Amino acid sequence: MSKVKIQGHASGSGVFTLTTPNTSTNRTITLPDASGTLAFTTDDDDKLLLGGGTMTGDLILGDNVKLEIGSASGGDLQIYHDGNNSYIDEAGTGALTIRSNTINLQKYTGETLAEFQADGAVTLRYDNVAKFQTTAAGITVTGAIVSSDKTVSASNPTVSTNPTAVGHLWLNSSTGDTYVCTTATSGANVWTNVGKGTTDVQPFAATGGTKTTSGNYTIHTFTSSATFAVTGSKSMDYIVIAGGGGGAKAQANHGAGTAASGAGGGGGYIAVNGATVSGSHTVTIGAGGAAQGSNNTQGNNGVASSLGSLTATVGGGGGGKPNYNGNSGGSGGGGGGGTSTNIIGGAGTSGQGNRGGNNQVAHTGLRNGAQERGGSGGGGASAQGEDATTNLQRGSNGGAGITSSINGSSVCRAGGGGGGAPYGHGGGSATCGGVTYDQNGAANTGGGGGGSSTGGNQGGAGGSGLVIIRYLT
């Protein structure tokens, strides 16, 4: 090209002015070439392409400098950054429409916040975990749905579930149970079941008996009948011990053919660990079998103890006048001394105690020209009463009880009493939880009373029963 021609429009009246800047830098206007491109350059270095060309560098707009698109004054669509936040504004009269088969909103690091699928699911996420999703049937929610006055969740509320106020409604979507908050106290809320269930959610509390603590446990000890009342529920350990059986009375005379009496058996012993307890429960403490002062009969049985529907069986009384068997019970009474070789101790109750000692041997040896026989031991919670032996020098020992530290102290309870002594000889010895001959069982241990020695002594009374309950504080 060898010529440049600037020609005004024949019908135009305006003036075309070309003004050069006050600068020493060269400016060049390159006229359109075959591609129809008009370029403005500085020292022939391209800066901006016009006429539908392609940008080859970044377009950088300063803060509050808007990219304005559209014919409205100021631009219908405005995109800009104000120095703190970025904006996409539809400033015109129409709507802002974003179109794609799949739209993902993401954190700048790439973590997905929301997903929109054409003809499919809309998924909202919390910390990149899907919580809300549309489906063809409706919606799927993972976790609880909480509004200002209602919650829908797959679980029940707890006392630590703090609502906005009394009257907050809670629906368990798994079970259908419905609760209303009736007491709103932080960490100690009460939720009343108003749906198909019957169990309320409320802070734990328990009353009844003598309340103490030991280490991490709270302990309720019952030595007399009362009520154990529980608000809420908790896992508990407990023992229930019935009154021990009394020993029988021996013959008043001594000499040829006389015999000592059998001892009382320990009260039935029940131990339970880790049971969930709620509601109110009647506690009954059984008395020990009374001391037997009558001849020709067995010792008195103890009285059953119970915690709600759980009942510990009475301790069996000991066998009396020669040839009398011991009574059955939680642990059986020991058989009395006698000339028969078929005197049987009372049977024990499975899971609660053991049988009393038998008196089935042919005794050897004489005293005052005939046999004087010792009584057999009463059964204990962990062992049977000792059977009579051929040794005429003593009565038999009671069966051992069970040692427990449920109340913080190691105590043996529910042992059998020692068998009565032949006149002038020793009776059965005390074992774990039991007593010697002629002695009363210790109170609130369920121990069996000792059998009486020949000479007319009455049998020992059984020890009264006991209930102890403990739970983690």
Coordinates of C-alpha atoms in Angstrom, one line a residue:
M1 CA 0.0 0.0 0.0
S2 CA 1.5 3.3 -1.1
K3 CA -1.2 5.8 -0.3
V4 CA -3.4 6.8 2.7
K5 CA -6.6 8.6 2.1
I6 CA -8.8 10.1 4.8
Q7 CA -12.2 11.0 3.3
G8 CA -15.3 12.4 5.1
H9 CA -18.8 11.0 4.5
A10 CA -20.5 13.0 1.8
S11 CA -23.7 13.5 3.8
G12 CA -22.1 13.9 7.3
S13 CA -21.6 17.2 9.0
G14 CA -19.4 16.1 11.9
V15 CA -15.7 16.7 12.2
F16 CA -13.2 13.9 12.5
T17 CA -10.4 14.9 14.8
L18 CA -7.2 12.9 15.3
T19 CA -5.2 14.2 18.3
T20 CA -1.8 12.9 19.2
P21 CA -1.0 12.5 22.9
N22 CA 1.7 14.6 24.6
T23 CA 4.2 11.8 24.7
S24 CA 7.5 10.8 23.1
T25 CA 6.2 7.2 22.6
N26 CA 5.4 6.2 19.1
R27 CA 1.8 5.3 18.3
T28 CA 0.8 3.3 15.3
I29 CA -2.7 2.7 13.9
T30 CA -2.6 -0.5 11.8
L31 CA -5.4 -0.4 9.2
P32 CA -7.4 -3.6 8.6
D33 CA -5.6 -6.3 6.7
A34 CA -7.1 -9.2 4.9
S35 CA -8.6 -10.5 8.2
G36 CA -10.4 -7.2 8.8
T37 CA -8.5 -6.5 12.1
L38 CA -7.8 -3.0 13.3
A39 CA -5.2 -2.9 16.0
F40 CA -3.9 -0.1 18.3
T41 CA -0.3 -0.7 19.2
T42 CA 2.6 0.9 21.2
D43 CA 5.9 0.5 19.4
D44 CA 4.2 -2.2 17.4
D45 CA 3.4 -4.2 20.7
D46 CA -0.2 -5.5 20.5
K47 CA -2.4 -4.4 23.5
L48 CA -6.0 -4.7 22.4
L49 CA -7.7 -6.6 19.6
L50 CA -10.9 -5.3 18.2
G51 CA -13.5 -6.5 15.8
G52 CA -14.1 -9.9 17.2
G53 CA -10.5 -11.0 17.6
T54 CA -9.1 -13.2 20.3
M55 CA -7.6 -12.0 23.6
T56 CA -4.2 -13.5 24.2
G57 CA -3.7 -12.1 27.7
D58 CA -5.6 -11.6 31.0
L59 CA -8.2 -8.9 31.2
I60 CA -7.6 -7.3 34.6
L61 CA -10.1 -4.8 36.0
G62 CA -9.4 -3.0 39.2
D63 CA -11.6 -3.0 42.4
N64 CA -15.1 -1.5 41.7
V65 CA -14.4 -1.5 38.0
K66 CA -17.4 -3.3 36.5
L67 CA -17.6 -5.6 33.5
E68 CA -20.9 -4.3 32.1
I69 CA -22.9 -6.3 29.6
G70 CA -26.2 -5.3 28.0
S71 CA -27.8 -2.1 26.6
A72 CA -29.2 -0.7 29.8
S73 CA -27.4 2.4 31.2
G74 CA -24.7 1.0 33.4
G75 CA -25.1 -2.5 32.0
D76 CA -27.9 -5.1 32.5
L77 CA -25.4 -7.6 33.8
Q78 CA -22.5 -6.4 36.0
I79 CA -19.6 -8.4 37.3
Y80 CA -17.1 -6.8 39.6
H81 CA -15.1 -7.0 42.9
D82 CA -15.4 -4.3 45.6
G83 CA -12.1 -5.0 47.3
N84 CA -13.7 -7.5 49.7
N85 CA -16.4 -9.5 47.9
S86 CA -17.2 -10.4 44.4
Y87 CA -20.6 -9.8 42.8
I88 CA -22.7 -10.9 39.8
D89 CA -25.6 -8.4 39.5
E90 CA -28.6 -8.7 37.2
A91 CA -29.3 -5.0 37.2
G92 CA -31.8 -5.0 34.3
T93 CA -35.4 -5.9 34.3
G94 CA -35.0 -9.6 33.4
A95 CA -33.8 -12.7 35.4
L96 CA -30.4 -14.1 35.9
T97 CA -30.5 -17.5 34.2
I98 CA -27.7 -20.1 34.6
R99 CA -28.0 -23.0 32.2
S100 CA -26.2 -26.3 32.1
N101 CA -26.9 -30.1 32.3
T102 CA -25.0 -30.2 35.6
I103 CA -24.3 -27.2 37.9
N104 CA -21.8 -27.6 40.8
L105 CA -21.3 -24.9 43.4
Q106 CA -17.9 -25.4 45.0
K107 CA -15.5 -24.0 47.5
Y108 CA -12.5 -22.4 46.0
T109 CA -10.5 -25.5 47.0
G110 CA -12.8 -27.7 45.0
E111 CA -15.0 -29.0 47.8
T112 CA -18.6 -29.3 46.6
L113 CA -21.3 -27.3 48.3
A114 CA -24.3 -28.1 46.1
E115 CA -25.0 -30.1 43.0
F116 CA -27.8 -29.7 40.5
Q117 CA -28.5 -32.4 38.0
A118 CA -30.7 -31.9 35.0
D119 CA -33.8 -34.2 35.4
G120 CA -32.2 -35.5 38.5
A121 CA -31.3 -34.8 42.1
V122 CA -30.5 -31.5 43.8
T123 CA -28.0 -32.2 46.6
L124 CA -27.0 -29.9 49.4
R125 CA -23.9 -30.7 51.5
Y126 CA -22.6 -29.8 54.9
D127 CA -18.8 -30.0 55.2
N128 CA -18.9 -32.0 51.9
V129 CA -21.4 -34.5 53.3
A130 CA -24.8 -34.8 51.6
K131 CA -27.6 -33.8 54.0
F132 CA -30.5 -32.9 51.7
Q133 CA -31.3 -34.5 48.4
T134 CA -34.4 -34.4 46.1
T135 CA -35.6 -37.7 44.7
A136 CA -38.4 -38.8 42.3
A137 CA -40.5 -39.6 45.4
G138 CA -39.8 -36.5 47.4
I139 CA -36.7 -35.7 49.5
T140 CA -34.1 -37.6 51.6
V141 CA -32.7 -36.0 54.7
T142 CA -29.6 -37.3 56.5
G143 CA -29.7 -36.2 60.2
A144 CA -32.3 -34.2 62.1
I145 CA -34.8 -31.6 60.7
V146 CA -34.9 -28.7 63.1
S147 CA -37.1 -25.7 63.0
S148 CA -37.7 -23.2 65.8
D149 CA -40.3 -25.3 67.4
K150 CA -40.0 -28.9 66.0
T151 CA -37.4 -31.6 65.3
V152 CA -37.7 -34.7 63.1
S153 CA -34.9 -37.2 63.8
A154 CA -34.2 -40.9 63.6
S155 CA -33.5 -41.0 67.3
N156 CA -35.1 -39.9 70.6
P157 CA -34.3 -36.7 72.4
T158 CA -32.1 -36.9 75.6
V159 CA -32.1 -34.9 78.7
S160 CA -29.1 -33.0 77.2
T161 CA -31.1 -32.2 74.0
N162 CA -31.7 -28.5 74.6
P163 CA -34.8 -27.2 72.8
T164 CA -35.6 -23.5 72.1
A165 CA -38.4 -23.5 74.7
V166 CA -41.1 -25.6 76.4
G167 CA -43.5 -27.0 73.9
H168 CA -40.8 -28.0 71.4
L169 CA -42.1 -31.0 69.4
W170 CA -39.8 -34.0 68.6
L171 CA -40.7 -36.8 66.2
N172 CA -38.7 -40.0 66.0
S173 CA -38.9 -40.9 62.3
S174 CA -37.7 -44.4 62.9
T175 CA -40.1 -45.5 65.7
G176 CA -42.9 -43.0 65.3
D177 CA -42.6 -41.9 69.0
T178 CA -43.5 -38.2 69.6
Y179 CA -42.3 -36.1 72.5
V180 CA -43.0 -32.6 73.8
C181 CA -40.6 -30.7 76.0
T182 CA -42.4 -30.0 79.2
T183 CA -39.4 -28.7 81.2
A184 CA -36.6 -26.8 79.4
T185 CA -33.5 -26.8 81.6
S186 CA -30.1 -26.9 80.0
G187 CA -28.7 -30.4 80.3
A188 CA -31.8 -31.6 82.4
N189 CA -34.7 -31.4 80.0
V190 CA -37.9 -33.4 80.4
W191 CA -39.5 -34.8 77.2
T192 CA -43.0 -36.2 77.7
N193 CA -44.0 -39.0 75.3
V194 CA -47.3 -38.1 73.6
G195 CA -47.1 -40.6 70.8
K196 CA -47.5 -44.4 70.8
G197 CA -44.8 -44.9 73.4
T198 CA -45.1 -44.7 77.2
T199 CA -41.5 -43.9 78.3
D200 CA -40.7 -40.3 79.0
V201 CA -37.2 -38.8 78.8
Q202 CA -36.2 -37.0 82.0
P203 CA -33.2 -36.5 84.2
F204 CA -32.2 -39.5 86.4
A205 CA -33.1 -39.5 90.1
A206 CA -33.5 -42.2 92.7
T207 CA -34.9 -42.3 96.3
G208 CA -35.4 -45.0 98.9
G209 CA -33.4 -46.7 101.6
T210 CA -30.2 -45.3 103.2
K211 CA -28.3 -43.4 100.4
T212 CA -24.5 -43.3 100.5
T213 CA -21.6 -43.1 98.1
S214 CA -18.5 -45.1 97.6
G215 CA -16.0 -44.2 94.9
N216 CA -17.9 -43.6 91.7
Y217 CA -21.0 -45.3 93.0
T218 CA -24.2 -44.2 94.7
I219 CA -25.6 -46.9 97.0
H220 CA -29.1 -47.4 98.4
T221 CA -29.2 -49.9 101.3
F222 CA -32.6 -51.2 102.5
T223 CA -32.7 -52.9 106.0
S224 CA -36.5 -52.4 106.2
S225 CA -39.3 -52.5 103.7
A226 CA -39.8 -49.3 101.6
T227 CA -40.1 -48.1 98.0
F228 CA -37.2 -47.6 95.5
A229 CA -38.4 -44.9 93.1
V230 CA -36.5 -44.1 90.0
T231 CA -37.0 -41.1 87.7
G232 CA -35.5 -41.8 84.2
S233 CA -33.5 -45.0 84.0
K234 CA -30.0 -46.2 84.7
S235 CA -27.9 -49.4 84.7
M236 CA -27.7 -50.8 88.2
D237 CA -26.2 -53.7 90.3
Y238 CA -28.2 -55.1 93.2
I239 CA -28.4 -58.0 95.7
V240 CA -31.5 -59.3 97.3
I241 CA -31.2 -61.5 100.5
A242 CA -34.0 -63.2 102.3
G243 CA -34.2 -63.8 106.1
G244 CA -32.1 -66.8 107.3
G245 CA -33.7 -69.8 108.8
G246 CA -33.6 -70.5 112.5
G247 CA -32.0 -73.4 114.2
A248 CA -34.1 -76.1 115.9
K249 CA -34.3 -76.7 119.7
A250 CA -32.4 -79.8 121.0
Q251 CA -33.8 -82.2 123.5
A252 CA -34.0 -80.9 127.1
N253 CA -32.4 -84.0 128.6
H254 CA -29.1 -85.4 127.8
G255 CA -27.7 -88.8 128.0
A256 CA -28.4 -92.0 126.2
G257 CA -29.9 -91.4 122.8
T258 CA -30.1 -87.6 122.9
A259 CA -29.2 -85.4 120.0
A260 CA -28.4 -81.8 119.1
S261 CA -30.4 -79.9 116.5
G262 CA -29.7 -78.9 113.0
A263 CA -28.8 -75.3 112.1
G264 CA -30.8 -72.9 109.9
G265 CA -30.0 -72.3 106.3
G266 CA -29.0 -68.9 104.9
G267 CA -31.6 -66.8 103.2
G268 CA -31.8 -67.0 99.4
Y269 CA -29.2 -64.8 97.8
I270 CA -29.8 -63.1 94.4
A271 CA -27.2 -60.9 92.7
V272 CA -27.8 -59.0 89.4
N273 CA -25.3 -56.8 87.5
G274 CA -25.9 -54.2 84.8
A275 CA -29.8 -54.3 84.7
T276 CA -31.6 -51.1 83.5
V277 CA -34.0 -50.0 86.2
S278 CA -36.7 -47.4 85.9
G279 CA -40.0 -46.6 87.7
S280 CA -41.0 -47.4 91.3
H281 CA -40.4 -50.8 93.0
T282 CA -41.6 -52.1 96.3
V283 CA -38.8 -53.4 98.5
T284 CA -39.6 -56.0 101.1
I285 CA -37.1 -57.1 103.7
G286 CA -37.7 -60.5 105.2
A287 CA -37.2 -61.2 108.9
G288 CA -35.0 -64.0 110.1
G289 CA -36.6 -67.2 111.4
A290 CA -37.5 -66.8 115.1
A291 CA -35.6 -68.7 117.7
Q292 CA -37.3 -72.0 118.2
G293 CA -38.2 -72.7 121.8
S294 CA -40.6 -75.7 121.2
N295 CA -39.6 -79.3 121.3
N296 CA -40.4 -81.9 118.7
T297 CA -40.3 -79.5 115.7
Q298 CA -38.0 -78.0 113.1
G299 CA -36.6 -74.5 113.3
N300 CA -38.6 -71.6 111.9
N301 CA -38.1 -70.6 108.3
G302 CA -37.0 -67.1 107.5
V303 CA -39.1 -64.6 105.5
A304 CA -38.7 -63.8 101.8
S305 CA -37.1 -60.5 100.6
S306 CA -38.0 -58.9 97.3
L307 CA -37.2 -56.0 94.9
G308 CA -40.2 -55.5 92.7
S309 CA -41.0 -58.9 91.2
L310 CA -37.6 -60.4 92.1
T311 CA -37.9 -62.6 95.2
A312 CA -35.3 -64.2 97.3
T313 CA -36.5 -67.5 98.9
V314 CA -36.7 -67.9 102.7
G315 CA -33.8 -69.6 104.6
G316 CA -34.9 -73.1 105.7
G317 CA -35.2 -74.0 109.4
G318 CA -32.9 -76.6 110.9
G319 CA -34.0 -80.2 111.8
G320 CA -35.2 -80.7 115.4
K321 CA -35.8 -83.7 117.5
P322 CA -34.0 -86.8 116.4
N323 CA -35.0 -88.0 113.0
Y324 CA -36.4 -84.6 111.8
N325 CA -35.2 -83.3 108.4
G326 CA -34.1 -79.8 107.7
N327 CA -36.6 -77.4 105.9
S328 CA -36.0 -76.4 102.3
G329 CA -35.4 -72.8 101.3
G330 CA -33.1 -70.4 99.6
S331 CA -30.5 -72.5 101.4
G332 CA -31.8 -75.5 103.3
G333 CA -31.7 -76.1 107.0
G334 CA -29.3 -78.8 108.4
G335 CA -30.6 -82.1 109.5
G336 CA -31.0 -82.8 113.2
G337 CA -29.0 -85.3 115.1
G338 CA -30.6 -88.7 115.7
T339 CA -30.4 -92.4 115.6
S340 CA -31.7 -92.7 112.0
T341 CA -29.2 -92.9 109.2
N342 CA -31.6 -91.1 106.8
I343 CA -32.0 -87.6 108.1
I344 CA -31.8 -85.1 105.2
G345 CA -30.9 -81.5 105.1
G346 CA -33.4 -79.2 103.5
A347 CA -33.0 -78.5 99.7
G348 CA -31.7 -75.2 98.4
T349 CA -33.1 -73.1 95.6
S350 CA -31.2 -73.2 92.3
G351 CA -29.3 -69.9 91.8
Q352 CA -29.9 -68.7 95.3
G353 CA -28.3 -71.2 97.7
N354 CA -27.5 -74.8 98.7
R355 CA -28.8 -77.7 100.7
G356 CA -28.4 -78.2 104.4
G357 CA -26.1 -80.9 105.7
N358 CA -27.4 -84.5 105.9
N359 CA -27.1 -86.7 109.0
Q360 CA -27.0 -90.1 107.4
V361 CA -24.0 -91.9 108.8
A362 CA -23.9 -94.6 111.4
H363 CA -22.3 -92.9 114.3
T364 CA -19.7 -94.8 116.3
G365 CA -18.8 -94.3 119.9
L366 CA -21.0 -93.9 123.0
R367 CA -21.6 -91.3 125.6
N368 CA -23.5 -92.2 128.8
G369 CA -24.1 -95.6 127.4
A370 CA -25.6 -94.5 124.1
Q371 CA -25.0 -92.2 121.1
E372 CA -25.3 -88.5 121.4
R373 CA -25.4 -86.9 118.0
G374 CA -24.4 -83.5 116.7
G375 CA -26.7 -81.5 114.3
S376 CA -25.8 -80.8 110.7
G377 CA -24.8 -77.4 109.3
G378 CA -27.3 -75.2 107.5
G379 CA -26.7 -74.5 103.7
G380 CA -25.0 -71.3 102.6
A381 CA -25.2 -69.2 99.5
S382 CA -22.0 -70.5 98.0
A383 CA -21.7 -74.0 99.7
Q384 CA -23.8 -76.7 101.2
G385 CA -23.9 -77.3 104.9
E386 CA -21.4 -79.9 106.2
D387 CA -22.8 -83.4 106.5
A388 CA -22.7 -85.0 109.9
T389 CA -19.6 -87.2 110.5
T390 CA -19.0 -90.2 112.6
N391 CA -17.2 -88.0 115.1
L392 CA -19.5 -87.6 118.1
Q393 CA -17.3 -84.7 119.4
R394 CA -18.9 -81.9 117.4
G395 CA -21.8 -80.6 115.3
S396 CA -21.2 -79.9 111.6
N397 CA -20.2 -76.5 110.1
G398 CA -22.6 -74.3 108.1
G399 CA -22.1 -73.7 104.4
A400 CA -20.2 -70.5 103.4
G401 CA -22.1 -67.5 102.2
I402 CA -21.0 -65.0 99.4
T403 CA -18.6 -62.1 99.9
S404 CA -19.6 -58.8 98.1
S405 CA -18.3 -55.3 98.1
I406 CA -21.4 -53.8 96.6
N407 CA -21.7 -51.2 99.3
G408 CA -18.0 -50.3 99.4
S409 CA -17.0 -52.8 102.1
S410 CA -16.2 -56.5 101.7
V411 CA -18.9 -58.4 103.7
C412 CA -19.8 -62.1 103.6
R413 CA -23.6 -62.7 103.8
A414 CA -26.2 -65.6 103.7
G415 CA -24.0 -68.3 105.3
G416 CA -25.5 -71.3 107.1
G417 CA -25.5 -71.7 110.9
G418 CA -23.3 -74.3 112.6
G419 CA -25.0 -77.5 113.8
G420 CA -25.8 -78.0 117.5
A421 CA -23.3 -79.6 119.8
P422 CA -23.7 -82.9 121.6
Y423 CA -23.8 -82.4 125.4
G424 CA -20.4 -81.4 126.6
H425 CA -18.8 -81.2 123.1
G426 CA -18.3 -78.6 120.4
G427 CA -20.9 -77.5 117.9
G428 CA -20.5 -76.4 114.3
S429 CA -18.1 -73.5 113.6
A430 CA -18.9 -70.2 112.0
T431 CA -18.1 -69.9 108.3
C432 CA -18.3 -67.0 105.9
G433 CA -21.6 -65.3 106.6
G434 CA -22.7 -67.8 109.3
V435 CA -22.6 -68.3 113.1
T436 CA -21.6 -71.0 115.5
Y437 CA -24.1 -73.2 117.3
D438 CA -26.5 -71.6 119.8
Q439 CA -26.0 -68.2 118.2
N440 CA -28.4 -65.9 116.3
G441 CA -27.7 -65.0 112.7
A442 CA -26.4 -61.4 112.3
A443 CA -29.0 -58.8 111.4
N444 CA -29.3 -57.9 107.7
T445 CA -27.0 -60.6 106.5
G446 CA -29.6 -63.4 105.9
G447 CA -27.3 -65.8 107.9
G448 CA -28.8 -69.0 109.3
G449 CA -29.2 -69.4 113.1
G450 CA -27.1 -72.0 114.9
G451 CA -28.5 -75.3 116.0
S452 CA -28.8 -75.7 119.7
S453 CA -26.8 -78.0 121.9
T454 CA -28.2 -80.9 123.9
G455 CA -29.6 -79.8 127.2
G456 CA -32.7 -77.8 126.1
N457 CA -31.2 -74.6 124.6
Q458 CA -33.4 -73.0 122.0
G459 CA -32.1 -72.8 118.4
G460 CA -30.6 -69.5 117.2
A461 CA -32.7 -67.0 115.3
G462 CA -31.9 -66.4 111.6
G463 CA -30.5 -63.1 110.5
S464 CA -32.9 -60.6 108.8
G465 CA -32.6 -60.0 105.0
L466 CA -31.2 -57.1 103.0
V467 CA -31.4 -55.3 99.7
I468 CA -28.6 -53.2 98.3
I469 CA -28.7 -51.3 95.0
R470 CA -25.8 -49.3 93.4
Y471 CA -25.2 -47.3 90.2
L472 CA -22.6 -45.1 88.8
T473 CA -23.0 -41.5 90.0

